[in-house]
């Protein structure tokens, strides 16, 4: 079983306009931080805030109390929805208030999923701020080794804060920059200020993080390569965020990852998204860790896996007492939730898939379920309209059996992986110089050989332009929370340059307003803090 940081959940939910934290379990700070264990428990909570939802198992004592279903408040779950359900990659059958507005491009400042994303981002920022503050004045009696580890934890907390601020910048653009615990109402800053803060933080902590790929630290901890990847993604989107070309800097950071020599492309694409991906791959640079036994959530990869299963996929999932020692079905979960499936626009990216009864393509990254599923979507509320996409599952590639857990899963979520570094390098080279280098072409064809099983899908430098890059990112990274950001960067998200089924709430798709490239500041925060100004168009 994977090792993860122990969880002692000691802080309560706060909104971004009320940033005073107090221990939830009644411990005063001098007791909570009297020894090394207190700091280890707290940094575990900071990490856990990226997917877990409260203080008690999969549900109970929630961090956020602004939504009825605690599972909806998982950071990974709401981030994934914002990145995927708004695009051509996923559309959902559920009818929870506001959820279909995401694909319809009809959300407003009162949408509950936009609101939860906003507050979840700032909740994690608040936790990170408080951990950093708590580590400024360490108690006596700590050993030099313990102090050194706490210093590493501080760097990791600063990374998680920067990661969350990147999401705030990407999704909401005009946000408050809060780096300390205060009850004062914050004001928004220009996007360039937030951008510069993220960049500076990642630069300052680089040498305090564990070396890239260091094998002797706890699995899932942040290291230097994660910081390089986050900086590269910041730079790749700099023109979108602040109107400045930073592609040369993106190339520098991505090359650090590639040249570290500790990551490699996993031969089997599917194994990246299975229940034992924590030890089956050297491609994942930084995951959000899940364990179906000891870190349970109704969000995270549990939602991504179970939400993709329905219709004929669920026929054999009737075992009421599933065992982690038996491969009880094709996906490693007791049942599906008949939630999201994809549109024909994603299917069309894979050669031959749309005309094959089983959705097969020479490109082996096409993972579709077609039995009983219509390719085109007549009824958004009918799961069998649209092909299912069980890219993620909870089976162990090593054994074929279900990974640990009953209702929850153990599949880790790959936030950053080497394949995306290759694609980012190619895009940055194209945008900065108009062509890709020979090494970069080799990296792209490494992905193509994995996809096709041989060199029949290989490309030449002349084949690789920005349109090809966007399509290849779709083929390689679908359902990995990159699509909305990619479409915005390429000018294909809002407007009429790219139309997909049910964009704008119309079956054939339609143009949508440009202000939708970012989300609104929630009405609840505008009411709580009169210093805040709503984003244009809302």
Short mmCIF file of C-alpha atoms in Angstrom, two decimals:
data_model
loop_
_atom_site.label_atom_id
_atom_site.label_comp_id
_atom_site.label_asym_id
_atom_site.label_seq_id
_atom_site.Cartn_x
_atom_site.Cartn_y
_atom_site.Cartn_z
CA UNK A 1 0.00 0.00 0.00
CA UNK A 2 1.18 3.50 -0.79
CA UNK A 3 2.49 5.63 2.05
CA UNK A 4 0.83 8.99 2.59
CA UNK A 5 1.13 11.70 5.19
CA UNK A 6 -1.03 11.07 8.24
CA UNK A 7 -4.02 13.34 8.54
CA UNK A 8 -4.94 15.26 11.66
CA UNK A 9 -7.45 17.81 10.43
CA UNK A 10 -7.15 20.83 12.66
CA UNK A 11 -8.50 23.87 10.85
CA UNK A 12 -11.91 25.13 9.88
CA UNK A 13 -13.44 26.52 6.71
CA UNK A 14 -13.07 30.23 6.02
CA UNK A 15 -14.07 32.27 3.01
CA UNK A 16 -11.55 34.44 1.22
CA UNK A 17 -13.03 37.46 2.99
CA UNK A 18 -12.54 36.07 6.49
CA UNK A 19 -9.08 34.69 6.87
CA UNK A 20 -8.74 34.05 10.61
CA UNK A 21 -8.14 30.35 11.26
CA UNK A 22 -8.66 28.56 14.57
CA UNK A 23 -8.09 24.90 15.43
CA UNK A 24 -11.26 22.92 14.75
CA UNK A 25 -10.50 20.22 17.28
CA UNK A 26 -10.20 22.60 20.22
CA UNK A 27 -6.41 22.43 20.58
CA UNK A 28 -4.66 25.71 21.19
CA UNK A 29 -1.75 26.48 18.90
CA UNK A 30 0.91 25.92 21.56
CA UNK A 31 -0.33 22.35 21.98
CA UNK A 32 -0.96 21.64 18.30
CA UNK A 33 2.58 22.73 17.37
CA UNK A 34 4.55 21.66 20.41
CA UNK A 35 6.41 18.95 18.47
CA UNK A 36 7.24 17.79 14.95
CA UNK A 37 4.10 15.66 14.66
CA UNK A 38 1.91 18.77 14.76
CA UNK A 39 3.65 20.26 11.73
CA UNK A 40 3.54 16.97 9.86
CA UNK A 41 -0.18 16.66 10.53
CA UNK A 42 -0.87 20.20 9.38
CA UNK A 43 1.06 19.95 6.11
CA UNK A 44 -0.90 16.75 5.50
CA UNK A 45 -4.10 18.80 5.82
CA UNK A 46 -2.75 21.34 3.31
CA UNK A 47 -2.08 18.55 0.82
CA UNK A 48 -5.37 16.83 1.62
CA UNK A 49 -7.32 20.00 0.88
CA UNK A 50 -6.65 19.37 -2.82
CA UNK A 51 -9.06 16.43 -2.83
CA UNK A 52 -10.56 15.58 0.59
CA UNK A 53 -13.58 17.53 1.80
CA UNK A 54 -13.70 17.47 5.59
CA UNK A 55 -12.54 16.15 8.90
CA UNK A 56 -14.29 12.76 8.94
CA UNK A 57 -13.80 10.14 6.24
CA UNK A 58 -15.52 10.55 2.91
CA UNK A 59 -18.15 12.82 4.47
CA UNK A 60 -18.57 14.51 7.83
CA UNK A 61 -17.54 17.85 9.37
CA UNK A 62 -17.04 19.44 5.93
CA UNK A 63 -14.48 22.12 5.19
CA UNK A 64 -17.06 24.06 3.16
CA UNK A 65 -20.66 24.42 4.28
CA UNK A 66 -21.92 26.34 1.26
CA UNK A 67 -23.15 23.32 -0.70
CA UNK A 68 -25.49 20.53 0.40
CA UNK A 69 -23.53 17.61 -1.06
CA UNK A 70 -20.09 17.56 0.58
CA UNK A 71 -18.65 15.50 -2.26
CA UNK A 72 -19.29 18.40 -4.64
CA UNK A 73 -16.83 20.51 -2.63
CA UNK A 74 -13.70 18.48 -3.41
CA UNK A 75 -11.03 20.76 -4.89
CA UNK A 76 -10.10 18.28 -7.61
CA UNK A 77 -13.77 17.61 -8.39
CA UNK A 78 -14.77 21.27 -8.86
CA UNK A 79 -11.55 22.15 -10.71
CA UNK A 80 -12.03 19.16 -13.02
CA UNK A 81 -15.64 20.14 -13.72
CA UNK A 82 -14.65 23.72 -14.55
CA UNK A 83 -11.94 22.48 -16.92
CA UNK A 84 -13.87 19.65 -18.57
CA UNK A 85 -17.66 20.14 -18.42
CA UNK A 86 -17.26 23.55 -20.07
CA UNK A 87 -15.60 22.00 -23.14
CA UNK A 88 -15.95 19.46 -25.94
CA UNK A 89 -14.47 16.70 -23.77
CA UNK A 90 -17.30 16.12 -21.28
CA UNK A 91 -21.02 16.69 -20.88
CA UNK A 92 -23.01 15.50 -17.87
CA UNK A 93 -26.44 13.93 -17.49
CA UNK A 94 -27.03 15.07 -13.92
CA UNK A 95 -29.47 17.88 -13.25
CA UNK A 96 -28.09 19.42 -10.06
CA UNK A 97 -28.76 23.14 -9.98
CA UNK A 98 -26.26 24.92 -12.24
CA UNK A 99 -24.28 21.89 -13.39
CA UNK A 100 -25.57 21.87 -16.97
CA UNK A 101 -24.91 25.60 -17.19
CA UNK A 102 -21.22 24.70 -17.38
CA UNK A 103 -21.48 22.97 -20.76
CA UNK A 104 -24.18 25.40 -21.89
CA UNK A 105 -21.88 28.37 -21.20
CA UNK A 106 -24.72 29.87 -19.22
CA UNK A 107 -23.23 30.24 -15.75
CA UNK A 108 -23.51 33.39 -13.70
CA UNK A 109 -22.24 34.78 -10.41
CA UNK A 110 -24.70 32.65 -8.41
CA UNK A 111 -23.72 29.30 -9.96
CA UNK A 112 -22.99 26.96 -7.07
CA UNK A 113 -20.15 25.15 -8.84
CA UNK A 114 -18.38 28.40 -9.70
CA UNK A 115 -18.87 29.51 -6.10
CA UNK A 116 -17.47 26.30 -4.63
CA UNK A 117 -14.43 26.41 -6.94
CA UNK A 118 -13.68 29.96 -5.81
CA UNK A 119 -14.03 29.24 -2.10
CA UNK A 120 -12.17 25.93 -2.31
CA UNK A 121 -9.21 27.69 -3.97
CA UNK A 122 -9.08 30.32 -1.25
CA UNK A 123 -9.63 27.79 1.51
CA UNK A 124 -6.46 25.99 0.43
CA UNK A 125 -4.63 29.32 0.17
CA UNK A 126 -5.73 30.10 3.74
CA UNK A 127 -4.45 26.76 5.02
CA UNK A 128 -1.11 27.29 3.31
CA UNK A 129 -0.83 30.81 4.71
CA UNK A 130 -1.53 29.55 8.22
CA UNK A 131 0.99 26.73 7.97
CA UNK A 132 3.67 29.14 6.76
CA UNK A 133 2.88 31.47 9.67
CA UNK A 134 2.94 28.61 12.20
CA UNK A 135 6.41 27.59 11.01
CA UNK A 136 7.91 31.04 11.51
CA UNK A 137 8.46 30.51 15.24
CA UNK A 138 9.31 26.89 15.91
CA UNK A 139 9.13 25.42 19.42
CA UNK A 140 12.26 24.45 21.29
CA UNK A 141 13.23 20.82 21.42
CA UNK A 142 13.05 20.08 17.70
CA UNK A 143 16.08 18.29 16.30
CA UNK A 144 18.07 19.79 13.41
CA UNK A 145 16.72 17.03 11.17
CA UNK A 146 13.13 17.87 12.13
CA UNK A 147 13.73 21.57 11.51
CA UNK A 148 15.14 20.77 8.08
CA UNK A 149 12.05 18.75 7.20
CA UNK A 150 9.75 21.54 8.40
CA UNK A 151 11.65 23.92 6.12
CA UNK A 152 10.85 21.55 3.26
CA UNK A 153 7.20 21.55 4.33
CA UNK A 154 7.15 25.35 4.21
CA UNK A 155 8.43 25.27 0.63
CA UNK A 156 5.75 22.72 -0.22
CA UNK A 157 3.04 24.87 1.39
CA UNK A 158 4.26 27.83 -0.66
CA UNK A 159 4.05 25.68 -3.78
CA UNK A 160 0.47 24.63 -3.00
CA UNK A 161 -0.41 28.27 -2.37
CA UNK A 162 1.13 29.20 -5.74
CA UNK A 163 -0.69 26.31 -7.40
CA UNK A 164 -4.01 27.55 -6.01
CA UNK A 165 -3.23 31.11 -7.00
CA UNK A 166 -2.52 29.86 -10.52
CA UNK A 167 -6.02 28.40 -10.54
CA UNK A 168 -7.41 31.68 -9.21
CA UNK A 169 -5.61 33.59 -11.96
CA UNK A 170 -6.61 31.12 -14.66
CA UNK A 171 -10.28 30.87 -13.72
CA UNK A 172 -11.11 34.26 -12.16
CA UNK A 173 -8.18 36.46 -13.25
CA UNK A 174 -8.96 39.47 -11.00
CA UNK A 175 -8.53 38.23 -7.45
CA UNK A 176 -7.25 39.33 -4.09
CA UNK A 177 -3.67 38.44 -3.21
CA UNK A 178 -3.59 37.29 0.41
CA UNK A 179 -0.39 35.98 1.97
CA UNK A 180 -1.13 36.27 5.69
CA UNK A 181 -3.90 35.51 8.14
CA UNK A 182 -6.00 38.62 8.64
CA UNK A 183 -9.58 39.70 9.26
CA UNK A 184 -9.17 42.76 7.02
CA UNK A 185 -11.24 42.74 3.84
CA UNK A 186 -8.90 42.25 0.88
CA UNK A 187 -8.90 44.13 -2.42
CA UNK A 188 -8.26 42.74 -5.86
CA UNK A 189 -4.94 43.18 -7.61
CA UNK A 190 -4.08 43.35 -11.29
CA UNK A 191 -3.51 39.94 -12.90
CA UNK A 192 0.14 40.88 -13.43
CA UNK A 193 0.61 41.19 -9.67
CA UNK A 194 -0.76 37.71 -9.11
CA UNK A 195 1.33 36.38 -11.99
CA UNK A 196 4.50 37.93 -10.59
CA UNK A 197 3.75 36.58 -7.12
CA UNK A 198 3.39 33.02 -8.41
CA UNK A 199 6.57 33.33 -10.46
CA UNK A 200 8.57 34.77 -7.56
CA UNK A 201 7.32 32.16 -5.09
CA UNK A 202 8.26 29.28 -7.38
CA UNK A 203 11.70 30.76 -8.02
CA UNK A 204 12.40 31.34 -4.33
CA UNK A 205 11.39 27.86 -3.19
CA UNK A 206 13.11 25.89 -5.95
CA UNK A 207 16.25 25.11 -3.97
CA UNK A 208 14.26 24.32 -0.81
CA UNK A 209 12.21 21.59 -2.47
CA UNK A 210 13.32 17.99 -2.74
CA UNK A 211 15.31 17.21 -5.89
CA UNK A 212 13.33 16.09 -8.92
CA UNK A 213 12.25 12.47 -8.64
CA UNK A 214 14.07 11.86 -5.36
CA UNK A 215 13.17 8.29 -4.46
CA UNK A 216 13.52 8.34 -0.69
CA UNK A 217 10.78 10.78 0.17
CA UNK A 218 7.13 10.10 0.82
CA UNK A 219 5.20 9.43 -2.35
CA UNK A 220 3.17 12.37 -3.59
CA UNK A 221 5.27 15.12 -2.02
CA UNK A 222 6.12 18.12 -4.14
CA UNK A 223 9.62 18.36 -5.58
CA UNK A 224 11.56 20.70 -7.87
CA UNK A 225 10.11 19.23 -11.06
CA UNK A 226 6.59 20.12 -9.92
CA UNK A 227 7.73 23.72 -9.49
CA UNK A 228 9.33 23.69 -12.95
CA UNK A 229 6.12 22.38 -14.49
CA UNK A 230 3.95 24.95 -12.76
CA UNK A 231 6.25 27.78 -13.87
CA UNK A 232 6.20 26.41 -17.42
CA UNK A 233 2.39 26.36 -17.44
CA UNK A 234 2.33 29.90 -16.07
CA UNK A 235 4.68 31.05 -18.83
CA UNK A 236 2.85 29.14 -21.59
CA UNK A 237 -0.32 31.05 -20.70
CA UNK A 238 1.33 34.41 -19.99
CA UNK A 239 -0.04 36.05 -23.14
CA UNK A 240 -3.54 35.06 -22.05
CA UNK A 241 -3.06 36.18 -18.46
CA UNK A 242 -1.05 39.40 -18.79
CA UNK A 243 -0.48 39.97 -22.52
CA UNK A 244 3.24 39.15 -22.34
CA UNK A 245 5.20 36.57 -24.37
CA UNK A 246 7.08 34.25 -22.00
CA UNK A 247 7.53 31.26 -24.31
CA UNK A 248 11.33 31.29 -24.00
CA UNK A 249 10.97 30.96 -20.24
CA UNK A 250 8.49 28.12 -20.72
CA UNK A 251 11.08 26.30 -22.84
CA UNK A 252 13.71 26.79 -20.13
CA UNK A 253 11.52 25.31 -17.40
CA UNK A 254 10.26 22.38 -19.48
CA UNK A 255 13.80 21.48 -20.45
CA UNK A 256 14.69 21.30 -16.75
CA UNK A 257 12.03 18.64 -16.34
CA UNK A 258 13.09 16.67 -19.41
CA UNK A 259 16.81 16.93 -18.67
CA UNK A 260 16.40 15.86 -15.05
CA UNK A 261 16.64 12.32 -16.40
CA UNK A 262 14.29 10.82 -13.83
CA UNK A 263 11.06 10.69 -15.81
CA UNK A 264 10.21 8.45 -18.74
CA UNK A 265 7.21 7.71 -20.94
CA UNK A 266 5.17 4.78 -19.62
CA UNK A 267 4.86 2.14 -22.38
CA UNK A 268 1.17 1.47 -21.68
CA UNK A 269 -0.98 4.63 -21.81
CA UNK A 270 -3.88 3.12 -19.85
CA UNK A 271 -1.66 2.28 -16.86
CA UNK A 272 -1.25 6.00 -16.15
CA UNK A 273 -4.88 6.10 -15.04
CA UNK A 274 -5.29 2.85 -13.08
CA UNK A 275 -5.50 1.98 -9.41
CA UNK A 276 -1.80 1.19 -8.95
CA UNK A 277 -0.42 4.08 -11.02
CA UNK A 278 1.59 5.13 -7.96
CA UNK A 279 4.22 2.52 -8.77
CA UNK A 280 3.54 1.51 -12.38
CA UNK A 281 4.87 4.67 -14.00
CA UNK A 282 7.84 7.04 -13.97
CA UNK A 283 5.94 9.49 -16.18
CA UNK A 284 3.87 11.20 -13.49
CA UNK A 285 5.75 14.19 -12.13
CA UNK A 286 3.30 15.14 -9.39
CA UNK A 287 0.00 13.44 -8.48
CA UNK A 288 -2.84 14.23 -6.17
CA UNK A 289 -2.77 11.05 -4.09
CA UNK A 290 -5.84 8.92 -3.39
CA UNK A 291 -6.26 5.80 -1.27
CA UNK A 292 -9.65 4.11 -1.10
CA UNK A 293 -9.01 2.85 2.42
CA UNK A 294 -7.34 5.66 4.34
CA UNK A 295 -8.06 8.92 2.45
CA UNK A 296 -11.64 8.61 1.31
CA UNK A 297 -13.59 11.18 -0.67
CA UNK A 298 -16.71 11.33 -2.80
CA UNK A 299 -14.79 13.77 -4.97
CA UNK A 300 -11.37 13.33 -6.56
CA UNK A 301 -10.81 10.34 -8.79
CA UNK A 302 -13.79 8.56 -7.23
CA UNK A 303 -16.02 11.01 -9.09
CA UNK A 304 -13.97 10.85 -12.28
CA UNK A 305 -14.14 7.04 -12.39
CA UNK A 306 -17.64 6.36 -11.12
CA UNK A 307 -19.14 9.35 -12.90
CA UNK A 308 -18.04 7.90 -16.25
CA UNK A 309 -19.84 4.56 -15.80
CA UNK A 310 -23.46 3.89 -16.70
CA UNK A 311 -25.74 2.16 -19.16
CA UNK A 312 -24.48 -1.24 -20.30
CA UNK A 313 -21.22 -0.62 -18.42
CA UNK A 314 -23.04 -1.21 -15.12
CA UNK A 315 -24.75 -4.47 -16.02
CA UNK A 316 -22.21 -6.64 -14.21
CA UNK A 317 -21.67 -4.35 -11.23
CA UNK A 318 -24.18 -5.95 -8.86
CA UNK A 319 -21.92 -7.32 -6.11
CA UNK A 320 -23.19 -5.88 -2.84
CA UNK A 321 -20.07 -6.89 -0.90
CA UNK A 322 -17.18 -6.06 -3.21
CA UNK A 323 -13.76 -7.31 -2.20
CA UNK A 324 -10.47 -5.58 -3.02
CA UNK A 325 -9.07 -9.07 -3.67
CA UNK A 326 -11.36 -9.80 -6.61
CA UNK A 327 -11.53 -8.25 -10.06
CA UNK A 328 -15.29 -7.90 -9.93
CA UNK A 329 -15.74 -5.81 -13.07
CA UNK A 330 -13.94 -3.87 -15.75
CA UNK A 331 -13.48 -0.71 -13.72
CA UNK A 332 -12.79 -1.68 -10.11
CA UNK A 333 -15.80 0.03 -8.51
CA UNK A 334 -19.08 -1.38 -7.17
CA UNK A 335 -21.31 0.71 -9.47
CA UNK A 336 -21.40 3.69 -11.77
CA UNK A 337 -23.09 7.07 -11.38
CA UNK A 338 -24.18 7.57 -15.03
CA UNK A 339 -22.74 11.07 -15.18
CA UNK A 340 -20.48 12.38 -17.88
CA UNK A 341 -19.64 11.18 -21.37
CA UNK A 342 -17.99 12.91 -24.32
CA UNK A 343 -19.06 14.67 -27.48
CA UNK A 344 -18.44 13.64 -31.08
CA UNK A 345 -15.88 16.46 -31.33
CA UNK A 346 -13.45 14.59 -29.08
CA UNK A 347 -14.13 11.29 -30.82
CA UNK A 348 -13.32 12.90 -34.18
CA UNK A 349 -9.77 13.65 -33.03
CA UNK A 350 -8.98 9.92 -33.19
CA UNK A 351 -8.66 8.53 -36.73
CA UNK A 352 -11.39 6.05 -37.60
CA UNK A 353 -12.98 6.01 -34.13
CA UNK A 354 -16.28 7.64 -35.11
CA UNK A 355 -16.99 5.04 -37.81
CA UNK A 356 -15.92 1.99 -35.84
CA UNK A 357 -18.73 0.26 -33.90
CA UNK A 358 -16.48 -0.15 -30.88
CA UNK A 359 -14.87 3.29 -31.16
CA UNK A 360 -11.50 1.77 -31.94
CA UNK A 361 -8.76 3.78 -33.59
CA UNK A 362 -5.20 3.06 -34.67
CA UNK A 363 -4.43 5.60 -31.95
CA UNK A 364 -4.62 3.48 -28.81
CA UNK A 365 -5.32 6.48 -26.59
CA UNK A 366 -8.95 6.34 -27.77
CA UNK A 367 -10.66 4.75 -24.74
CA UNK A 368 -14.39 4.75 -25.47
CA UNK A 369 -17.33 2.56 -24.51
CA UNK A 370 -19.92 2.42 -27.31
CA UNK A 371 -22.26 -0.50 -26.53
CA UNK A 372 -25.74 0.97 -26.18
CA UNK A 373 -24.33 4.50 -26.52
CA UNK A 374 -25.23 6.91 -29.34
CA UNK A 375 -22.36 8.97 -30.72
CA UNK A 376 -24.49 12.09 -31.08
CA UNK A 377 -26.32 13.59 -28.11
CA UNK A 378 -30.03 14.15 -28.55
CA UNK A 379 -30.83 14.36 -24.83
CA UNK A 380 -28.24 15.79 -22.45
CA UNK A 381 -29.99 14.09 -19.53
CA UNK A 382 -29.67 10.61 -21.04
CA UNK A 383 -26.34 8.97 -20.20
CA UNK A 384 -26.50 6.71 -23.26
CA UNK A 385 -26.49 9.77 -25.55
CA UNK A 386 -22.78 10.32 -26.16
CA UNK A 387 -19.95 7.81 -25.94
CA UNK A 388 -18.69 6.89 -22.50
CA UNK A 389 -15.01 7.53 -21.74
CA UNK A 390 -13.67 5.17 -19.05
CA UNK A 391 -10.10 6.46 -19.35
CA UNK A 392 -9.64 6.23 -15.57
CA UNK A 393 -10.38 3.05 -13.62
CA UNK A 394 -9.66 1.51 -10.21
CA UNK A 395 -8.12 -1.77 -11.35
CA UNK A 396 -4.52 -2.69 -10.65
CA UNK A 397 -2.55 -3.08 -13.86
CA UNK A 398 -0.16 -5.37 -12.00
CA UNK A 399 -2.81 -7.88 -10.88
CA UNK A 400 -6.01 -7.17 -12.77
CA UNK A 401 -7.75 -6.92 -9.40
CA UNK A 402 -9.54 -4.05 -7.81
CA UNK A 403 -7.29 -1.54 -6.07
CA UNK A 404 -7.85 -0.99 -2.31
CA UNK A 405 -11.15 0.53 -1.34
CA UNK A 406 -14.86 -0.24 -1.51
CA UNK A 407 -16.86 2.82 -2.50
CA UNK A 408 -13.79 5.05 -2.97
CA UNK A 409 -10.84 4.49 -5.27
CA UNK A 410 -7.04 4.41 -5.05
CA UNK A 411 -6.23 5.84 -8.47
CA UNK A 412 -3.94 8.86 -8.17
CA UNK A 413 -4.62 11.93 -10.29
CA UNK A 414 -1.67 12.94 -12.52
CA UNK A 415 -1.50 16.72 -12.23
CA UNK A 416 1.74 16.94 -14.21
CA UNK A 417 3.34 14.28 -16.39
CA UNK A 418 6.20 14.07 -18.86
CA UNK A 419 3.98 13.73 -21.94
CA UNK A 420 2.54 17.18 -21.29
CA UNK A 421 6.05 18.59 -20.86
CA UNK A 422 6.83 17.34 -24.39
CA UNK A 423 3.69 18.98 -25.79
CA UNK A 424 4.35 22.24 -23.95
CA UNK A 425 7.88 22.34 -25.35
CA UNK A 426 6.60 21.91 -28.90
CA UNK A 427 3.95 24.59 -28.51
CA UNK A 428 6.34 27.09 -26.96
CA UNK A 429 8.86 26.51 -29.74
CA UNK A 430 6.18 27.02 -32.38
CA UNK A 431 4.89 30.19 -30.76
CA UNK A 432 8.35 31.65 -30.24
CA UNK A 433 10.15 30.54 -33.40
CA UNK A 434 7.61 29.12 -35.84
CA UNK A 435 9.00 25.58 -35.87
CA UNK A 436 10.09 22.75 -33.58
CA UNK A 437 13.55 21.32 -33.11
CA UNK A 438 14.71 17.82 -33.96
CA UNK A 439 14.77 16.75 -30.31
CA UNK A 440 11.24 18.02 -29.81
CA UNK A 441 10.04 16.11 -32.88
CA UNK A 442 11.59 13.01 -31.36
CA UNK A 443 9.67 13.58 -28.11
CA UNK A 444 6.38 13.96 -29.99
CA UNK A 445 6.99 10.78 -31.94
CA UNK A 446 7.77 8.98 -28.70
CA UNK A 447 4.18 9.72 -27.70
CA UNK A 448 2.93 8.67 -31.12
CA UNK A 449 4.77 5.34 -31.00
CA UNK A 450 3.19 4.61 -27.63
CA UNK A 451 -0.22 5.53 -29.07
CA UNK A 452 0.07 3.49 -32.27
CA UNK A 453 2.32 0.67 -31.10
CA UNK A 454 4.76 1.39 -33.93
CA UNK A 455 5.94 4.30 -36.07
CA UNK A 456 2.88 4.31 -38.36
CA UNK A 457 1.51 7.37 -36.56
CA UNK A 458 4.76 9.34 -36.59
CA UNK A 459 4.76 12.93 -37.81
CA UNK A 460 7.27 15.19 -39.51
CA UNK A 461 8.24 18.68 -38.41
CA UNK A 462 6.12 20.02 -41.25
CA UNK A 463 3.04 18.30 -39.85
CA UNK A 464 3.35 20.06 -36.51
CA UNK A 465 1.62 23.41 -36.35
CA UNK A 466 -0.47 25.00 -33.60
CA UNK A 467 -3.70 23.39 -34.80
CA UNK A 468 -2.01 20.00 -34.65
CA UNK A 469 -0.72 20.75 -31.14
CA UNK A 470 -4.21 21.60 -29.87
CA UNK A 471 -5.60 18.39 -31.35
CA UNK A 472 -2.71 16.32 -30.00
CA UNK A 473 -3.20 17.79 -26.54
CA UNK A 474 -6.82 16.65 -26.85
CA UNK A 475 -5.76 13.13 -27.80
CA UNK A 476 -3.10 12.83 -25.11
CA UNK A 477 -4.58 14.81 -22.23
CA UNK A 478 -8.36 14.49 -22.48
CA UNK A 479 -10.11 14.41 -19.10
CA UNK A 480 -6.94 15.66 -17.37
CA UNK A 481 -8.24 19.17 -16.54
CA UNK A 482 -6.31 20.99 -19.26
CA UNK A 483 -8.94 21.50 -21.98
CA UNK A 484 -10.63 24.74 -20.94
CA UNK A 485 -7.27 26.46 -20.38
CA UNK A 486 -6.02 25.13 -23.72
CA UNK A 487 -9.08 26.31 -25.65
CA UNK A 488 -8.88 29.77 -24.07
CA UNK A 489 -5.17 30.02 -24.96
CA UNK A 490 -5.90 29.03 -28.56
CA UNK A 491 -8.88 31.40 -28.86
CA UNK A 492 -11.32 28.49 -29.31
CA UNK A 493 -13.26 28.47 -26.03
CA UNK A 494 -15.79 31.27 -26.38
CA UNK A 495 -16.85 32.83 -29.66
CA UNK A 496 -17.54 30.97 -32.88
CA UNK A 497 -14.05 29.88 -33.98
CA UNK A 498 -14.71 26.40 -32.61
CA UNK A 499 -18.16 24.90 -32.07
CA UNK A 500 -18.92 21.57 -30.42
CA UNK A 501 -22.20 19.81 -29.59
CA UNK A 502 -24.28 21.60 -26.97
CA UNK A 503 -21.86 24.50 -26.62
CA UNK A 504 -24.12 27.37 -25.70
CA UNK A 505 -27.00 25.02 -24.90
CA UNK A 506 -27.79 24.20 -28.54
CA UNK A 507 -27.53 20.64 -29.85
CA UNK A 508 -25.32 21.61 -32.79
CA UNK A 509 -23.44 24.20 -30.70
CA UNK A 510 -23.28 27.95 -31.07
CA UNK A 511 -21.01 30.94 -30.47
CA UNK A 512 -20.78 32.18 -26.89
CA UNK A 513 -19.71 35.55 -25.39
CA UNK A 514 -16.02 36.33 -24.85
CA UNK A 515 -16.44 37.25 -21.18
CA UNK A 516 -16.95 33.53 -20.46
CA UNK A 517 -13.20 32.99 -20.88
CA UNK A 518 -13.05 33.69 -17.14
CA UNK A 519 -15.58 32.98 -14.41
CA UNK A 520 -17.41 35.57 -12.31
CA UNK A 521 -16.55 36.50 -8.75
CA UNK A 522 -19.34 34.80 -6.73
CA UNK A 523 -22.16 37.12 -5.70
CA UNK A 524 -21.77 35.95 -2.11
CA UNK A 525 -18.23 37.30 -1.95
CA UNK A 526 -19.22 40.60 -3.56
CA UNK A 527 -21.90 41.00 -0.88
CA UNK A 528 -19.49 40.07 1.92
CA UNK A 529 -16.75 42.36 0.64
CA UNK A 530 -17.82 45.63 -1.02
CA UNK A 531 -14.21 46.29 -2.04
CA UNK A 532 -14.44 43.60 -4.73
CA UNK A 533 -15.40 44.39 -8.33
CA UNK A 534 -17.17 41.93 -10.62
CA UNK A 535 -15.43 40.68 -13.76
CA UNK A 536 -16.59 42.31 -16.97
CA UNK A 537 -19.70 40.85 -18.58
CA UNK A 538 -21.25 39.45 -15.40
#
